[in-house]
Each structure stands twice: as structure tokens, then as C-alpha cells.
Coordinates of C-alpha atoms and ligand atoms in Angstrom, one line a residue:
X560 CA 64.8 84.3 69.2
X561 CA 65.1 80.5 68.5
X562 CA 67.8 78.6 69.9
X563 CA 69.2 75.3 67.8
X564 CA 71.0 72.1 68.6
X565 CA 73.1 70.3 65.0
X566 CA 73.6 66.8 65.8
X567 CA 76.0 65.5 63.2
X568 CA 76.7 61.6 61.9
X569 CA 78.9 60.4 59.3
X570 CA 81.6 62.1 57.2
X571 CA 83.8 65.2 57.0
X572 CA 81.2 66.6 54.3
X573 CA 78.9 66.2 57.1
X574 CA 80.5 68.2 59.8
X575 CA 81.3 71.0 57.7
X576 CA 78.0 71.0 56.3
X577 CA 76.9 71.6 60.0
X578 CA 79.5 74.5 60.2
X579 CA 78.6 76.1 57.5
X580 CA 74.6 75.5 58.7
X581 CA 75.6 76.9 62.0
X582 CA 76.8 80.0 60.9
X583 CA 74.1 80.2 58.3
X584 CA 71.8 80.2 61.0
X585 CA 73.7 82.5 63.3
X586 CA 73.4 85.1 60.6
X587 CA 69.3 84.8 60.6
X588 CA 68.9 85.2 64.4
X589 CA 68.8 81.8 65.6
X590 CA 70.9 81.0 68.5
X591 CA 72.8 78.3 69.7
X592 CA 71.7 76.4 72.7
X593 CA 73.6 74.3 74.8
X594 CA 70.7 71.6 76.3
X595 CA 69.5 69.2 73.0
X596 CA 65.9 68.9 75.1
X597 CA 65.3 72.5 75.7
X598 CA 66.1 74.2 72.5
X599 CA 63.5 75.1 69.9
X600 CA 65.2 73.3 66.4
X601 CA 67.3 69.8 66.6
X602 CA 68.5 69.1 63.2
X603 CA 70.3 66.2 62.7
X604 CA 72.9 66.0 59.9
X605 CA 72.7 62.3 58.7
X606 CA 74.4 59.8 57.2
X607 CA 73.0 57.0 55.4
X608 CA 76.0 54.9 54.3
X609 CA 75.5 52.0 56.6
X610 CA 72.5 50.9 58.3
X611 CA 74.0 51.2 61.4
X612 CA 73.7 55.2 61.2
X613 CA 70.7 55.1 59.6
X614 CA 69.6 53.7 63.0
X615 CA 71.0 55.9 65.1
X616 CA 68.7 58.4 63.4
X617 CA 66.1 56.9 64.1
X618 CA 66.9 56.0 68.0
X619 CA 68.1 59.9 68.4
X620 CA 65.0 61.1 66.6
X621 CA 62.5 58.9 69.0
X622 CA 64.3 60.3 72.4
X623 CA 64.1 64.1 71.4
X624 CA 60.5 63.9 70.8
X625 CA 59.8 62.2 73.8
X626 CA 61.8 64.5 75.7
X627 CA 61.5 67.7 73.8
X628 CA 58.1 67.2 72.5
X629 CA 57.7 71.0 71.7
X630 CA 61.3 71.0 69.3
X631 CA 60.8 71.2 65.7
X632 CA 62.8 68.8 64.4
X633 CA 64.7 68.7 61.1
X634 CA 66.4 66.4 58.9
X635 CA 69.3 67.4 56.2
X636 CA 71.9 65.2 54.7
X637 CA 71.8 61.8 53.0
X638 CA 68.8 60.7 54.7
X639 CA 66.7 63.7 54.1
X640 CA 65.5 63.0 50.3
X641 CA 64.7 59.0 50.9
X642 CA 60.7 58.3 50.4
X643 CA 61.0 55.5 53.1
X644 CA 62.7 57.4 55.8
X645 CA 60.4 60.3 55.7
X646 CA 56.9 57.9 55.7
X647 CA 59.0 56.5 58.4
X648 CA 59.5 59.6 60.5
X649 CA 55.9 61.6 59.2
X650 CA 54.6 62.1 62.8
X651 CA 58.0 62.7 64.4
X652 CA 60.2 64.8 62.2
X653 CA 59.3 68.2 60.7
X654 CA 61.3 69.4 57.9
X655 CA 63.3 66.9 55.5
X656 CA 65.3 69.4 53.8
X657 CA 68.9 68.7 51.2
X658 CA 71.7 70.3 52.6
X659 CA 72.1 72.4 49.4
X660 CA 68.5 73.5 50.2
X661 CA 69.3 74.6 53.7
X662 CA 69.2 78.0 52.7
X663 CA 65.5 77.9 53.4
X664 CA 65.4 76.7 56.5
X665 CA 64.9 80.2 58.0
X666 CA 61.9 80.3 56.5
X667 CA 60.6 76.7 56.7
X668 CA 61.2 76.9 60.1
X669 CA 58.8 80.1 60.4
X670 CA 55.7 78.2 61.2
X671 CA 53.8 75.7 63.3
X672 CA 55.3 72.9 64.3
X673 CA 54.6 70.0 61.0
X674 CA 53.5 73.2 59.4
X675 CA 56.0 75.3 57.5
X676 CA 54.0 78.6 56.2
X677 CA 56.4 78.3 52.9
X678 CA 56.8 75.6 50.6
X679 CA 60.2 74.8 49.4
X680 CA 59.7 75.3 45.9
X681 CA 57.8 79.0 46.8
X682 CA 61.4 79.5 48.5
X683 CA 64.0 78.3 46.1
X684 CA 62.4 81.3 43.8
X685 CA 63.3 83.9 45.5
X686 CA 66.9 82.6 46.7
X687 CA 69.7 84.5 44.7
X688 CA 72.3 82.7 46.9
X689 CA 74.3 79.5 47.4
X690 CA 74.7 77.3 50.0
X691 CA 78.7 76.4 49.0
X692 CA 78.8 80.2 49.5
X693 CA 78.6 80.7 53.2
X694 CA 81.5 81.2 55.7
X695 CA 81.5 78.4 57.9
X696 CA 81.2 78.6 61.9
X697 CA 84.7 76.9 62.3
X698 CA 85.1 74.6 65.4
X699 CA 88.8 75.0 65.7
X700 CA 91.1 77.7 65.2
X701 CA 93.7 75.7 63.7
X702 CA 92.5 73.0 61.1
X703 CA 89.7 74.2 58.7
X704 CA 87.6 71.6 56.7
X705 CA 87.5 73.4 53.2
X706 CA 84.8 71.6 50.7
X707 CA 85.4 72.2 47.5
X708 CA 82.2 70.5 45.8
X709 CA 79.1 68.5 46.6
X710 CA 77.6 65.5 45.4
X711 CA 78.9 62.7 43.1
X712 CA 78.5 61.5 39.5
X713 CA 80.4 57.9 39.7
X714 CA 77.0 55.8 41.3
X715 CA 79.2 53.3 43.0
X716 CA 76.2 50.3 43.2
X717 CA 76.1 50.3 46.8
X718 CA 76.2 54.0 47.2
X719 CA 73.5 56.3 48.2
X720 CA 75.6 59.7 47.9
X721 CA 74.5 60.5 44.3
X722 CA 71.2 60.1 45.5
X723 CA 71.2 62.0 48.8
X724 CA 73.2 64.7 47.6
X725 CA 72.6 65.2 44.0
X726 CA 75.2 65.3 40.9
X727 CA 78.7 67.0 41.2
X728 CA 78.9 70.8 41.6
X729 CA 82.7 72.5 42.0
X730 CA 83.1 76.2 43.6
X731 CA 85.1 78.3 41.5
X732 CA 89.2 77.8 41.6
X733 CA 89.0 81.9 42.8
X734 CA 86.6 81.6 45.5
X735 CA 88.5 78.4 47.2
X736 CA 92.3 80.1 46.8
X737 CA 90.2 83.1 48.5
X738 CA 88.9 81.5 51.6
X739 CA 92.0 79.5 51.9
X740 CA 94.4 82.9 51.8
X741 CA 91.9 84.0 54.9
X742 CA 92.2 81.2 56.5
X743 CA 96.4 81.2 56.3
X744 CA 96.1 85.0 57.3
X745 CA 93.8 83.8 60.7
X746 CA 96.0 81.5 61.9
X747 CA 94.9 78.0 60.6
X748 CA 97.6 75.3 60.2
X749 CA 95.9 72.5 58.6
X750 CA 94.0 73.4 55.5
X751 CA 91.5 69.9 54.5
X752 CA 90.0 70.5 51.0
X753 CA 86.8 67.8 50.7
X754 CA 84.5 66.7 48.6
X755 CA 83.1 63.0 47.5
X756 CA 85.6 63.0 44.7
X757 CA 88.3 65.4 45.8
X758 CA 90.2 64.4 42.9
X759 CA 87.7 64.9 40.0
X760 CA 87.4 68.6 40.1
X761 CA 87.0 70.8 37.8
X762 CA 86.0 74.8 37.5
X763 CA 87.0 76.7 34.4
X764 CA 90.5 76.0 33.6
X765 CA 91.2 74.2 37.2
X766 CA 91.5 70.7 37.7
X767 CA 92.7 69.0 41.2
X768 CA 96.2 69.1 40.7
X769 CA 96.4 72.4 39.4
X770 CA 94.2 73.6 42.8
X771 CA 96.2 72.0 44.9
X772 CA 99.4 73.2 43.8
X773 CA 98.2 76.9 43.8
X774 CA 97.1 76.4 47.3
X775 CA 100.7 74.6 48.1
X776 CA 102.7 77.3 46.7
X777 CA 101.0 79.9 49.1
X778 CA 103.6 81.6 51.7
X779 CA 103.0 80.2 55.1
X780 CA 103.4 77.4 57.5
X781 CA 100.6 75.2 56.7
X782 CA 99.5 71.7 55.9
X783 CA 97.7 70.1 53.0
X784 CA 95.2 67.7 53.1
X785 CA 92.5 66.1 50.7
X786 CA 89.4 64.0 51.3
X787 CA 88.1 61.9 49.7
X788 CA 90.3 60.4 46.2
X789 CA 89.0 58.1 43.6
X790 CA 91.4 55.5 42.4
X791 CA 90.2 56.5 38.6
X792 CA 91.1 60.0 39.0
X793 CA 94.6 59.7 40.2
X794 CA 96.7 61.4 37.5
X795 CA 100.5 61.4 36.9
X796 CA 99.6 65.4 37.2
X797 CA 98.4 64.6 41.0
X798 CA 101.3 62.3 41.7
X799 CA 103.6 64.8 40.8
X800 CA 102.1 67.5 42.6
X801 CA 101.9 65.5 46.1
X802 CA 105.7 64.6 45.3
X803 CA 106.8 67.9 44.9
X804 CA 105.0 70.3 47.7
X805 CA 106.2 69.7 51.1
X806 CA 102.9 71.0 52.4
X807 CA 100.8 68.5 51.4
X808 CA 101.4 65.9 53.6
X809 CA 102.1 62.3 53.1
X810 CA 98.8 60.5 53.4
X811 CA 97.0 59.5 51.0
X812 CA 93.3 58.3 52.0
X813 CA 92.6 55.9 47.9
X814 CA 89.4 54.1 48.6
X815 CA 89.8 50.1 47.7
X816 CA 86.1 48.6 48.3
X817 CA 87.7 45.1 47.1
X818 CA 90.6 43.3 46.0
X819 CA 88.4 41.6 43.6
X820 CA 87.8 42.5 40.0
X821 CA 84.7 40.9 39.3
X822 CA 83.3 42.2 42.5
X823 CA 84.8 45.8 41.4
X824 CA 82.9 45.3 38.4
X825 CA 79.6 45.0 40.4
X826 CA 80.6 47.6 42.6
X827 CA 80.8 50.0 39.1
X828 CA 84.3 51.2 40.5
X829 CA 86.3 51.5 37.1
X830 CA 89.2 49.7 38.0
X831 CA 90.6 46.9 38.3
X832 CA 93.2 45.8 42.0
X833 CA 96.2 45.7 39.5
X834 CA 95.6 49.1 38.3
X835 CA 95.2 50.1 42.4
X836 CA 98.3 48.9 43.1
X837 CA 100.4 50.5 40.3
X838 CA 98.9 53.2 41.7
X839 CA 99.8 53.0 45.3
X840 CA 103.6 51.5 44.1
X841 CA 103.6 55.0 41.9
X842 CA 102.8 57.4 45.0
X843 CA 105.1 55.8 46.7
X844 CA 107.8 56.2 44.5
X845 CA 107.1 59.5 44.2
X846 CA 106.9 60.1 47.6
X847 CA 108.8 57.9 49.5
X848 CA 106.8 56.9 53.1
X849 CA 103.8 57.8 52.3
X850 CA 101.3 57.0 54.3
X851 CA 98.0 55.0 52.9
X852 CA 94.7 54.5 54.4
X853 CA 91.6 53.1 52.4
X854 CA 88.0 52.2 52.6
X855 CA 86.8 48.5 52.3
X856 CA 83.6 46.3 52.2
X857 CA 83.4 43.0 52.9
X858 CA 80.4 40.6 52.2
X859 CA 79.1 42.4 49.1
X860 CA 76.4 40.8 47.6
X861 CA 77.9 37.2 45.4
X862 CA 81.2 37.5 47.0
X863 CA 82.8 34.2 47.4
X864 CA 85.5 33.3 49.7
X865 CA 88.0 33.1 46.6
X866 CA 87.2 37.1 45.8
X867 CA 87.5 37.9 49.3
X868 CA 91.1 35.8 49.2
X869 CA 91.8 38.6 46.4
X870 CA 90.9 41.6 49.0
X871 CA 93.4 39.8 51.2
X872 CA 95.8 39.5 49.0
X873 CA 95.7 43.1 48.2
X874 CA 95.6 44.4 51.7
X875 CA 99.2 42.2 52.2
X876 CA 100.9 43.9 48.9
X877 CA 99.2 47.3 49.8
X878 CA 100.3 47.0 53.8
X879 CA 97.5 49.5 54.4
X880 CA 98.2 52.5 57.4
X881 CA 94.7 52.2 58.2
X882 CA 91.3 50.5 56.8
X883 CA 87.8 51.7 57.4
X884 CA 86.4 48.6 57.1
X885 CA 82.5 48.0 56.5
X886 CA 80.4 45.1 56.4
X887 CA 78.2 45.5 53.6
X888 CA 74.7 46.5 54.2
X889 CA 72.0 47.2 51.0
X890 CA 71.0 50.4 50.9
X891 CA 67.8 51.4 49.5
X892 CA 67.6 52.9 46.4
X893 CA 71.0 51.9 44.8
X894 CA 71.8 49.3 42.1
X895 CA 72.9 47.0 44.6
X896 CA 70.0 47.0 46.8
X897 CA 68.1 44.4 44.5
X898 CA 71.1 42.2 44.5
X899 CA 70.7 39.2 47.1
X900 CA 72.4 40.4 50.2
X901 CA 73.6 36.4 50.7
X902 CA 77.1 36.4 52.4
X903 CA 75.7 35.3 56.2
X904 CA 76.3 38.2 59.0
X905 CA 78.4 36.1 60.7
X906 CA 80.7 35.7 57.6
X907 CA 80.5 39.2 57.1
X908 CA 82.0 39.4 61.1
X909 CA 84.8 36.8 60.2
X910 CA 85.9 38.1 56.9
X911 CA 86.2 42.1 58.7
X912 CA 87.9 40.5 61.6
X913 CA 90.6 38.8 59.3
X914 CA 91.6 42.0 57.7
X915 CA 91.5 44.0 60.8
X916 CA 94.0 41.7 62.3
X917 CA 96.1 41.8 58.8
X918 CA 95.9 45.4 58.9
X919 CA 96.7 45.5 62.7
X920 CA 99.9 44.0 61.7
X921 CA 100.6 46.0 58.6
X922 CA 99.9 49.1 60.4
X923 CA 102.4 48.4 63.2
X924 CA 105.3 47.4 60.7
X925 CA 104.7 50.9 58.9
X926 CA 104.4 52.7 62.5
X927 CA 107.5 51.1 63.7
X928 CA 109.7 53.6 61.2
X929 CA 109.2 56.1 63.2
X930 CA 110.4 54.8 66.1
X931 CA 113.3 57.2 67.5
X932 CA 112.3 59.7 64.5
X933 CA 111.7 63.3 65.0
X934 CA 107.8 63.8 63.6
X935 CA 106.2 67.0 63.4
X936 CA 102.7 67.4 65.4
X937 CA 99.6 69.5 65.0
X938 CA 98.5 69.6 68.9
X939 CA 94.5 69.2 69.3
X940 CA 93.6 68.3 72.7
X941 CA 95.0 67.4 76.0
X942 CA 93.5 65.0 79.1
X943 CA 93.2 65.7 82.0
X944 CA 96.7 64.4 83.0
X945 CA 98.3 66.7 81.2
X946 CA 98.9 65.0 78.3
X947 CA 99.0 66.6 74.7
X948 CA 97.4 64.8 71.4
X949 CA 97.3 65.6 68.2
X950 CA 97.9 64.6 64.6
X951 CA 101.5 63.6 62.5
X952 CA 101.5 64.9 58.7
X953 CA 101.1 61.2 57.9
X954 CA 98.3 61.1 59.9
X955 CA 99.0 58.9 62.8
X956 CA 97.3 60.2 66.6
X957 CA 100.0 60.7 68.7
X958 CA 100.0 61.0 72.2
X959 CA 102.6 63.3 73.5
X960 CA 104.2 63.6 77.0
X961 CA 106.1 66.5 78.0
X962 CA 109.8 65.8 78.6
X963 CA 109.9 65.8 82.3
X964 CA 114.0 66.5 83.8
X965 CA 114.1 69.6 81.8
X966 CA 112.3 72.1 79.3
X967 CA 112.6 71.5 75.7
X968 CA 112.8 74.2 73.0
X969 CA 109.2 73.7 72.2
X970 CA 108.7 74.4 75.8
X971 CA 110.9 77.5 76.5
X972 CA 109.8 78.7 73.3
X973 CA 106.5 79.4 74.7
X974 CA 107.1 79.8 78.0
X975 CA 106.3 77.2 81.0
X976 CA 102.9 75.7 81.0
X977 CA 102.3 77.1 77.9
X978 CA 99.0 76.0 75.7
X979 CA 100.7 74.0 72.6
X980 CA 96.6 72.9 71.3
X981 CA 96.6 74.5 67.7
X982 CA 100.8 74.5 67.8
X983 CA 103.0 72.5 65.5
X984 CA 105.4 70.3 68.0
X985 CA 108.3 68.4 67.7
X986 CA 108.1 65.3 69.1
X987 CA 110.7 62.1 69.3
X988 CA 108.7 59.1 68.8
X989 CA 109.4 56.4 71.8
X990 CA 106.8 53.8 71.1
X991 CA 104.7 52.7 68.3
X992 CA 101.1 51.5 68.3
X993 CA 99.3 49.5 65.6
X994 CA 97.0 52.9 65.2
X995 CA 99.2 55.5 66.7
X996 CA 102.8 56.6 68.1
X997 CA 103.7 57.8 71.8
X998 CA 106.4 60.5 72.1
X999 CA 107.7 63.2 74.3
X1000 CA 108.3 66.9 73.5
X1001 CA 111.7 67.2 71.6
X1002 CA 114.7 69.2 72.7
Ligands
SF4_1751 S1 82.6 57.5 44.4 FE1 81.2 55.9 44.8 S2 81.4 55.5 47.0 FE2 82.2 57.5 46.6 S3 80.5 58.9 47.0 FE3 80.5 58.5 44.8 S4 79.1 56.7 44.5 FE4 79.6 56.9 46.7

């Protein structure tokens, strides 16, 4: 029996690729090992959306051969289907295989090491089934990462996801509302439907809205969640839908990329930062408090300081919860990549570092209304101290003491010492943080 290691990097898509890879392979006899230089296939989920995990790819590859020489050694996700990266890795890697083709790794994997006895196309002939179809290995027992497509039509410039993972492809409306009913039945409290483009599906007579408030109006206590939304499919249908269902929580990840609309142009984003922020004012009429977290590049090729005074600007009207905010990198094989990559690294540094310490401040103004407030909590971990942590609807970490002069509700409830990981808490908020809130166990 063969034993494998999944090393995952990047995205949500990623790590439930790897669940859903994991139980795949469970199913086929493999079996998972616990030691990353003893077991018999280390595949590495990767990401390719900066360089910076591109790298790590290669650094991770380079220490398992030399210290697992005998390992076969695959690679799935965005970097698997890029020319470059598998001349690059020839003599070190084994299998570069699309994670919509990982069906066939069972087979590929049945030979010598560089070797597979099968090709892929002698395999994908004989498959009758589909990769979106398998039942995940789920890491937790109480927040399930759902994906509800694959791949991406919109060919942002700097993007390599329609490259590395192909066109968009939707499960059926009937086979999501099915796994999510099992889910509710086993237990799970946080229910995260993803996708590149949560918000442009479609199946049959389904659209996003229309999914997500079938899946809202299920009995239960659950929460809601969605990964990733495209500013250009944001419809007055979703906005109503979020403003209406109590279990979809308030947070709203809307990527930005700029606050510039000739560098939105470039970036082939289809919209414009006045039409972003009608959108954000709209959700947050609708939905008073909700939170909003965004993705953001700085330094894309031609940007001036004048367009990146405009992402500024925008970031101060938006007052973002959170920003993922990236340096611009060119990645190979998109539009972008044969634009002149001229804004200097170290302006790149000083034009992240400005909105980080905008969004530091914005964050901690929005944080600070919860102060004394009464927030629910989805427990996921606790330190060695004793002391809980988990995630607020709006999704803020927070760290969460137990009251110490006497027991709570939430404690008596379920008895002293009780396990509250995978538990919705109460918890009075005592202090806020620019990226998280403190609080003890309420009454
Ligand atoms: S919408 Fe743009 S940034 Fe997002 S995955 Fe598609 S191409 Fe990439």
C-alpha cells in the first residue's frame, strides 16, 4: 500500500482541492502518512499567483528530493500546466497533473518512478467520473469548504487562474443543496460555498442568489459564507439576498485590484472605482455593519503615483475590514506579463506599506463597534494556556478568555472544562485590535 503526504499553498480552492484529493486517494488504497520524507507520493498543491509561492515550490520540491530521493513526486494546481515550470522541474518532479485530471493519478502513479505505465490521455478515456464529484476528506467537523465550480472565464491581465485551471464549470444546483443538507445533518456550523467567481454561477435555472437563498432557507443553526465575489457580478438580486438571510453572515470579501480606472482598464476588470463604491454603499445599506475585506495590487505595470493616489482615495471612502494586499509580480503567460514591470521594488514596498497603515487604521475604527457588544463565535482552536479562538460572523479572529470568578451559561451549559472547539459562543467583546477583538465567555 502507498502512503502520501498533500502539501498545500495558496487559496481555499486549493485546500479543498486537497480534501477532496485526499479522500479520492483514500478510496484507491493509498494511505496517509505522517513523515513528508518517508512516504512514497508528495504532491504539492500549488499556487502560482505571486512569485513568491511559486518559489516556495520550487525550494519545497528541491528538499524532498534530497531527502526523500525514492518519493514520487507530483505536481497539481495552478503550476501544474505551465511549460516553464515543468522544463524547470523535468529531473525532480514526476507527474504534472490539473487538478480536474486528478482522477488519474491512481494510475499515473502505478509505475516507475519518471515513468507512469499510462498516459493521461489513454486515462481520461476510460474515466466515466468527475473530479467536482467526490466527497471531500474534511479537516474539521465544523466548517466545510463547499466549491461550487472551477476555473474562470474573466482573464483578469495579471491572472494565471484561467490558465491553470481552465474555463468555468458549475455543479448542478441539486448536487450542492445535497451535500450541503449532509453536511447540516453531521454537525457542520459554517457552510463556505467557493469558487474563483462565487458570484457568476450558473446551473440550469440557478444563478448565485437563487443558491444561496435555497441554502439560507434550510432549517438549522448554520452560517453562510462565500468565496470569492466579482465586483461585476454583484446583482441587486444578491444584495437582497445577503440583506434578508440572517445566516449568511455579514462579510463580504469584493475584490478591488485598484482605485484607478485606467489601471482597471488594464487589469480587464469591468469596472470602474465609482461603480465599486456604489456597490459597497448599496451592501451596506442593505445590510447595515457589514463587514468588507478586499484584494489589492500595488505597482501594476504603468502605474503612476497619481493612480495609486486613486487606490488610496478609495481605500479611505471604502474603510476596508481587511486588505490582502500584493505587490505586483508578472506572471508568465498572462496579458500583463509583456507589459514593462517598471514601478521599482522598493516603490512597490512603499506604496503596500501606505495602505497597510491606512487600512490598519480603518480596520480598528470598524473593530472598535464592537467594543462591549455581545458577538457570536465559531470556536476553532485553543493554546496551550487555555485560551479559546475562533471566528465572529463578520469575520474578525477573536481571542476568547474564559470568565474567571464564576461560570457563564456557555460554560454550565456544557459542563466544566468542557471542549467549546466546533461550538458557537457568546462572547462580550473587551478590547479591539486593528485585525481582531479579545473577549471573555458571556454570562
Ligand atoms: S476574476 Fe480575475 S483575478 Fe479572479 S480568478 Fe478570474 S482572472 Fe483571476
Amino acid at each position: 500500500m502507498k502512503t502520501y503526504h498533500i502539501i498545500t499553498i495558496g487559496c481555499q480552492m486549493n485546500y479543498a482541492d486537497s480534501e477532496r484529493l485526499a479522500a479520492y486517494l483514500d478510496s484507491r488504497g493509498f494511505k496517509l502518512g505522517n513523515d513528508v520524507y518517508k512516504t512514497d507520493v508528495v504532491i504539492l498543491n500549488t499556487c502560482g499567483v505571486r512569485q513568491a509561492a511559486e518559489d516556495r515550490v520550487y525550494g519545497l520540491v528541491n528538499q524532498i528530493r534530497k531527502y526523500n530521493e525514492a518519493a514520487q513526486i507530483v505536481i497539481t494546481g495552478c503550476l501544474s500546466r505551465r511549460e516553464d515550470v515543468k522544463k524547470r522541474l523535468s529531473d525532480r518532479a514526476d507527474i504534472f497533473l490539473p487538478i480536474n485530471e486528478v482522477l488519474a493519478l491512481p494510475k499515473l502513479l502505478d509505475g516507475k518512478k519518471f515513468q507512469p505505465r499510462f498516459s493521461l490521455e489513454e486515462i481520461r478515456l476510460e474515466q466515466g467520473e468527475k473530479y467536482l464529484d467526490i466527497l471531500p476528506k474534511r479537516s474539521t467537523s465544523f466548517t466545510a469548504y463547499v466549491p461550487i465550480g472551477n476555473g474562470c472565464n474573466n482573464f483578469c491581465s495579471y491572472c494565471v487562474v484561467p490558465y491553470a485551471r481552465g474555463r468555468e464549470v458549475y455543479r448542478s444546483a441539486a448536487e450542492i443543496i445535497k451535500e450541503v443538507r449532509g453536511l447540516i445533518a453531521a454537525g457542520y456550523k459554517e457552510i463556505v460555498l467557493i469558487a474563483q467567481n462565487v458570484n457568476s454561477y450558473r446551473s440550469g435555472s440557478y444563478d448565485f442568489p437563487k443558491l444561496l437563498a435555497k441554502l439560507a432557507a434550510m432549517p438549522g443553526k448554520f452560517w453562510l459564507r462565500f468565496f470569492s465575489s466579482h465586483p461585476k457580478d454583484m446583482s441587486v438580486d444578491l444584495i437582497k439576498v445577503i440583506a434578508t438571510s440572517a445566516k449568511v453572515c455579514g462579510h463580504l470579501h469584493l475584490a478591488v485590484q485598484s482605485g484607478d480606472d485606467r489601471i482597471l482598464k488594464a487589469m480587464n476588470r469591468r469596472y470602474t472605482a465609482a461603480q465599486y463604491k456604489k456597490l459597497i454603499k448599496q451592501v451596506r445599506a442593505a445590510r447595515p455593519g457589514m463587514a468588507v475585506t478586499t484584494d489589492v495590487i500595488v505597482g501594476f505595470p504603468g502605474e503612476t503615483k497619481k493612480q495609486f493616489a486613486n487606490t488610496v482615495k478609495l481605500f479611505r471612502e471604502v474603510g476596508f475590514d481587511m486588505a490582502y494586499i500584493a505587490q505586483y509580480s508578472p506572471r508568465p503567460g498572462t496579458a500583463a506579463y509583456r507589459l514593462n514591470d517598471d514601478v521599482p521594488a522598493v516603490e512597490k514596498k512603499r506604496r503596500a506599506r501606505i495602505l497597510n497603515d491606512l487600512l490598519t487604521k480603518t480596520a480598528l475604527a470598524n473593530n472598535r463597534r464592537y467594543l462591549h457588544q455581545t458577538v457570536e463565535v465559531l470556536i476553532d482552536g485553543r493554546n496551550r494556556r487555555g485560551k479559546y479562538s475562533g471566528k465572529a460572523a463578520a469575520y474578525q479572529t477573536v481571542s476568547v478568555e474564559l470568565a474567571k470568578s464564576k461560570k457563564t451559561k456557555n460554560q454550565i451549559g456544557r459542563g466544566a472544562g468542557a471542549d467549546l472547539i466546533g461550538e458557537f459562543v457568546a462572547v462580550k467583546i473587551t478590547k479591539a485590535r486593528p485585525f481582531g477583538l479579545e473577549g471573555i465567555l458571556a454570562e
